[in-house]
Amino acid sequence: MTETSPGWQNLSDRAGEQTIQERNRLIAEIVLILPRVASRPGSAKLLQGILSQCKAFAAYKANRTYPR
């Protein structure tokens, strides 16, 4: 793969695979903590925050820029 622009806009296959593995690891960690978090008072707001951060991270990874 040739790079047409600077930065992380064009990931190599290896970096792409590392990104997928990182995403899968984060999803697994979130799934493990959800039952403990959901049983606590105020958990809806906390879970909403976690989901918001996951969406922001996914947008960042997809666009390589910080979401607004």
PDB file of C-alpha atoms in Angstrom:
ATOM      1  CA  MET A   1       0.000   0.000   0.000  1.00  0.00           C
ATOM      2  CA  THR A   2       1.401   3.391  -0.903  1.00  0.00           C
ATOM      3  CA  GLU A   3       0.955   6.429   1.271  1.00  0.00           C
ATOM      4  CA  THR A   4      -0.844   9.291  -0.458  1.00  0.00           C
ATOM      5  CA  SER A   5      -1.046  11.640   2.537  1.00  0.00           C
ATOM      6  CA  PRO A   6       0.913  12.107   5.754  1.00  0.00           C
ATOM      7  CA  GLY A   7      -0.106  10.699   9.104  1.00  0.00           C
ATOM      8  CA  TRP A   8      -2.316   7.738   9.855  1.00  0.00           C
ATOM      9  CA  GLN A   9      -4.816   8.130   7.046  1.00  0.00           C
ATOM     10  CA  ASN A  10      -3.492   5.116   5.155  1.00  0.00           C
ATOM     11  CA  LEU A  11      -2.899   2.231   7.549  1.00  0.00           C
ATOM     12  CA  SER A  12      -0.890  -0.777   6.547  1.00  0.00           C
ATOM     13  CA  ASP A  13      -2.563  -4.188   6.769  1.00  0.00           C
ATOM     14  CA  ARG A  14      -0.613  -4.924   9.943  1.00  0.00           C
ATOM     15  CA  ALA A  15      -1.674  -1.699  11.629  1.00  0.00           C
ATOM     16  CA  GLY A  16      -5.255  -2.362  10.550  1.00  0.00           C
ATOM     17  CA  GLU A  17      -5.113  -5.786  12.166  1.00  0.00           C
ATOM     18  CA  GLN A  18      -3.701  -4.291  15.362  1.00  0.00           C
ATOM     19  CA  THR A  19      -6.573  -1.790  15.382  1.00  0.00           C
ATOM     20  CA  ILE A  20      -9.105  -4.620  15.054  1.00  0.00           C
ATOM     21  CA  GLN A  21      -7.438  -6.542  17.891  1.00  0.00           C
ATOM     22  CA  GLU A  22      -7.413  -3.411  20.060  1.00  0.00           C
ATOM     23  CA  ARG A  23     -11.103  -2.801  19.362  1.00  0.00           C
ATOM     24  CA  ASN A  24     -11.987  -6.401  20.187  1.00  0.00           C
ATOM     25  CA  ARG A  25      -9.998  -6.244  23.451  1.00  0.00           C
ATOM     26  CA  LEU A  26     -11.773  -3.035  24.484  1.00  0.00           C
ATOM     27  CA  ILE A  27     -15.184  -4.521  23.671  1.00  0.00           C
ATOM     28  CA  ALA A  28     -14.364  -7.603  25.754  1.00  0.00           C
ATOM     29  CA  GLU A  29     -13.326  -5.446  28.721  1.00  0.00           C
ATOM     30  CA  ILE A  30     -16.510  -3.376  28.478  1.00  0.00           C
ATOM     31  CA  VAL A  31     -18.683  -6.500  28.335  1.00  0.00           C
ATOM     32  CA  LEU A  32     -16.972  -7.846  31.463  1.00  0.00           C
ATOM     33  CA  ILE A  33     -17.614  -4.711  33.526  1.00  0.00           C
ATOM     34  CA  LEU A  34     -21.185  -4.039  32.388  1.00  0.00           C
ATOM     35  CA  PRO A  35     -22.914  -6.411  34.852  1.00  0.00           C
ATOM     36  CA  ARG A  36     -21.011  -4.894  37.802  1.00  0.00           C
ATOM     37  CA  VAL A  37     -21.713  -1.336  36.674  1.00  0.00           C
ATOM     38  CA  ALA A  38     -25.368  -1.887  35.757  1.00  0.00           C
ATOM     39  CA  SER A  39     -26.284  -3.022  39.267  1.00  0.00           C
ATOM     40  CA  ARG A  40     -25.202   0.254  40.899  1.00  0.00           C
ATOM     41  CA  PRO A  41     -27.250   3.408  41.467  1.00  0.00           C
ATOM     42  CA  GLY A  42     -26.677   6.010  38.774  1.00  0.00           C
ATOM     43  CA  SER A  43     -25.459   3.361  36.371  1.00  0.00           C
ATOM     44  CA  ALA A  44     -27.555   4.624  33.448  1.00  0.00           C
ATOM     45  CA  LYS A  45     -25.606   7.884  33.315  1.00  0.00           C
ATOM     46  CA  LEU A  46     -22.294   6.048  33.656  1.00  0.00           C
ATOM     47  CA  LEU A  47     -23.187   3.578  30.900  1.00  0.00           C
ATOM     48  CA  GLN A  48     -24.283   6.476  28.713  1.00  0.00           C
ATOM     49  CA  GLY A  49     -20.857   8.059  29.252  1.00  0.00           C
ATOM     50  CA  ILE A  50     -19.066   4.818  28.396  1.00  0.00           C
ATOM     51  CA  LEU A  51     -21.101   4.476  25.204  1.00  0.00           C
ATOM     52  CA  SER A  52     -20.375   8.092  24.299  1.00  0.00           C
ATOM     53  CA  GLN A  53     -16.638   7.519  24.761  1.00  0.00           C
ATOM     54  CA  CYS A  54     -16.782   4.352  22.649  1.00  0.00           C
ATOM     55  CA  LYS A  55     -18.530   6.236  19.851  1.00  0.00           C
ATOM     56  CA  ALA A  56     -15.997   9.072  20.049  1.00  0.00           C
ATOM     57  CA  PHE A  57     -13.113   6.589  19.942  1.00  0.00           C
ATOM     58  CA  ALA A  58     -14.632   4.770  16.962  1.00  0.00           C
ATOM     59  CA  ALA A  59     -15.138   8.066  15.121  1.00  0.00           C
ATOM     60  CA  TYR A  60     -11.558   9.084  15.909  1.00  0.00           C
ATOM     61  CA  LYS A  61     -10.192   5.779  14.607  1.00  0.00           C
ATOM     62  CA  ALA A  62     -12.365   5.961  11.480  1.00  0.00           C
ATOM     63  CA  ASN A  63     -11.619   9.589  10.645  1.00  0.00           C
ATOM     64  CA  ARG A  64      -8.213  10.008  12.269  1.00  0.00           C
ATOM     65  CA  THR A  65      -9.463  13.304  13.671  1.00  0.00           C
ATOM     66  CA  TYR A  66     -11.170  14.204  16.914  1.00  0.00           C
ATOM     67  CA  PRO A  67     -14.972  14.268  16.582  1.00  0.00           C
ATOM     68  CA  ARG A  68     -16.685  17.576  17.260  1.00  0.00           C
TER      69      ARG A  68
END
